[in-house]
């Protein structure tokens, strides 16, 4: 059970995904922002916070369209 937050390179929060299936280690994202807009090509950052342990991992990914 985790919360995934996705940010632009400028630090703007663009989406929050709640992952509630402990048996599945991945979650799909439709590349749509929380304001219902398509994301642009570019570099994004993410944070994954485990709700049980309160530990957070961060990373980055690149979207190429």
Short mmCIF file of C-alpha atoms in Angstrom, two decimals:
data_model
loop_
_atom_site.label_atom_id
_atom_site.label_comp_id
_atom_site.label_asym_id
_atom_site.label_seq_id
_atom_site.Cartn_x
_atom_site.Cartn_y
_atom_site.Cartn_z
CA UNK A 1 0.00 0.00 0.00
CA UNK A 2 1.69 3.17 -1.23
CA UNK A 3 1.17 6.70 -2.50
CA UNK A 4 2.93 7.65 -5.74
CA UNK A 5 3.40 11.33 -6.55
CA UNK A 6 4.61 12.51 -9.95
CA UNK A 7 6.26 15.90 -10.45
CA UNK A 8 7.51 17.98 -13.36
CA UNK A 9 11.16 19.03 -13.49
CA UNK A 10 9.99 22.41 -12.11
CA UNK A 11 8.57 20.64 -9.05
CA UNK A 12 4.89 20.94 -9.94
CA UNK A 13 2.78 18.03 -8.70
CA UNK A 14 0.98 16.59 -11.72
CA UNK A 15 -0.57 13.39 -10.39
CA UNK A 16 -1.10 11.29 -7.27
CA UNK A 17 -1.72 7.56 -7.57
CA UNK A 18 -2.86 5.38 -4.69
CA UNK A 19 -1.51 1.83 -4.98
CA UNK A 20 -3.53 -0.48 -2.74
CA UNK A 21 -2.67 -3.96 -4.02
CA UNK A 22 0.17 -5.42 -1.92
CA UNK A 23 0.32 -8.53 -4.15
CA UNK A 24 1.06 -6.51 -7.30
CA UNK A 25 4.30 -4.52 -7.39
CA UNK A 26 3.38 -2.23 -10.24
CA UNK A 27 0.66 0.21 -11.20
CA UNK A 28 -0.39 1.61 -14.58
CA UNK A 29 -0.56 5.33 -15.27
CA UNK A 30 -2.48 6.74 -18.24
CA UNK A 31 -0.06 9.70 -18.69
CA UNK A 32 -2.88 12.12 -17.88
CA UNK A 33 -2.43 14.81 -15.21
CA UNK A 34 -4.78 15.27 -12.29
CA UNK A 35 -6.24 18.19 -14.27
CA UNK A 36 -7.13 15.81 -17.14
CA UNK A 37 -4.37 17.01 -19.50
CA UNK A 38 -1.92 14.89 -21.51
CA UNK A 39 1.61 15.11 -20.18
CA UNK A 40 4.37 16.53 -22.36
CA UNK A 41 7.56 14.85 -23.47
CA UNK A 42 10.23 15.42 -20.85
CA UNK A 43 11.83 14.46 -17.57
CA UNK A 44 9.63 13.72 -14.54
CA UNK A 45 10.33 12.88 -10.92
CA UNK A 46 8.38 10.55 -8.67
CA UNK A 47 8.17 9.66 -5.01
CA UNK A 48 6.73 6.45 -3.61
CA UNK A 49 5.77 6.48 0.06
CA UNK A 50 4.91 3.23 1.82
CA UNK A 51 1.91 3.95 4.04
CA UNK A 52 2.92 1.30 6.59
CA UNK A 53 6.61 2.09 7.09
CA UNK A 54 6.44 5.78 6.07
CA UNK A 55 9.59 5.24 3.98
CA UNK A 56 9.89 7.19 0.72
CA UNK A 57 11.86 6.36 -2.41
CA UNK A 58 12.41 8.89 -5.20
CA UNK A 59 13.45 8.57 -8.80
CA UNK A 60 13.10 10.01 -12.25
CA UNK A 61 11.84 8.89 -15.63
CA UNK A 62 11.76 10.23 -19.17
CA UNK A 63 8.68 10.37 -21.38
CA UNK A 64 9.35 10.29 -25.13
CA UNK A 65 6.41 10.57 -27.49
#
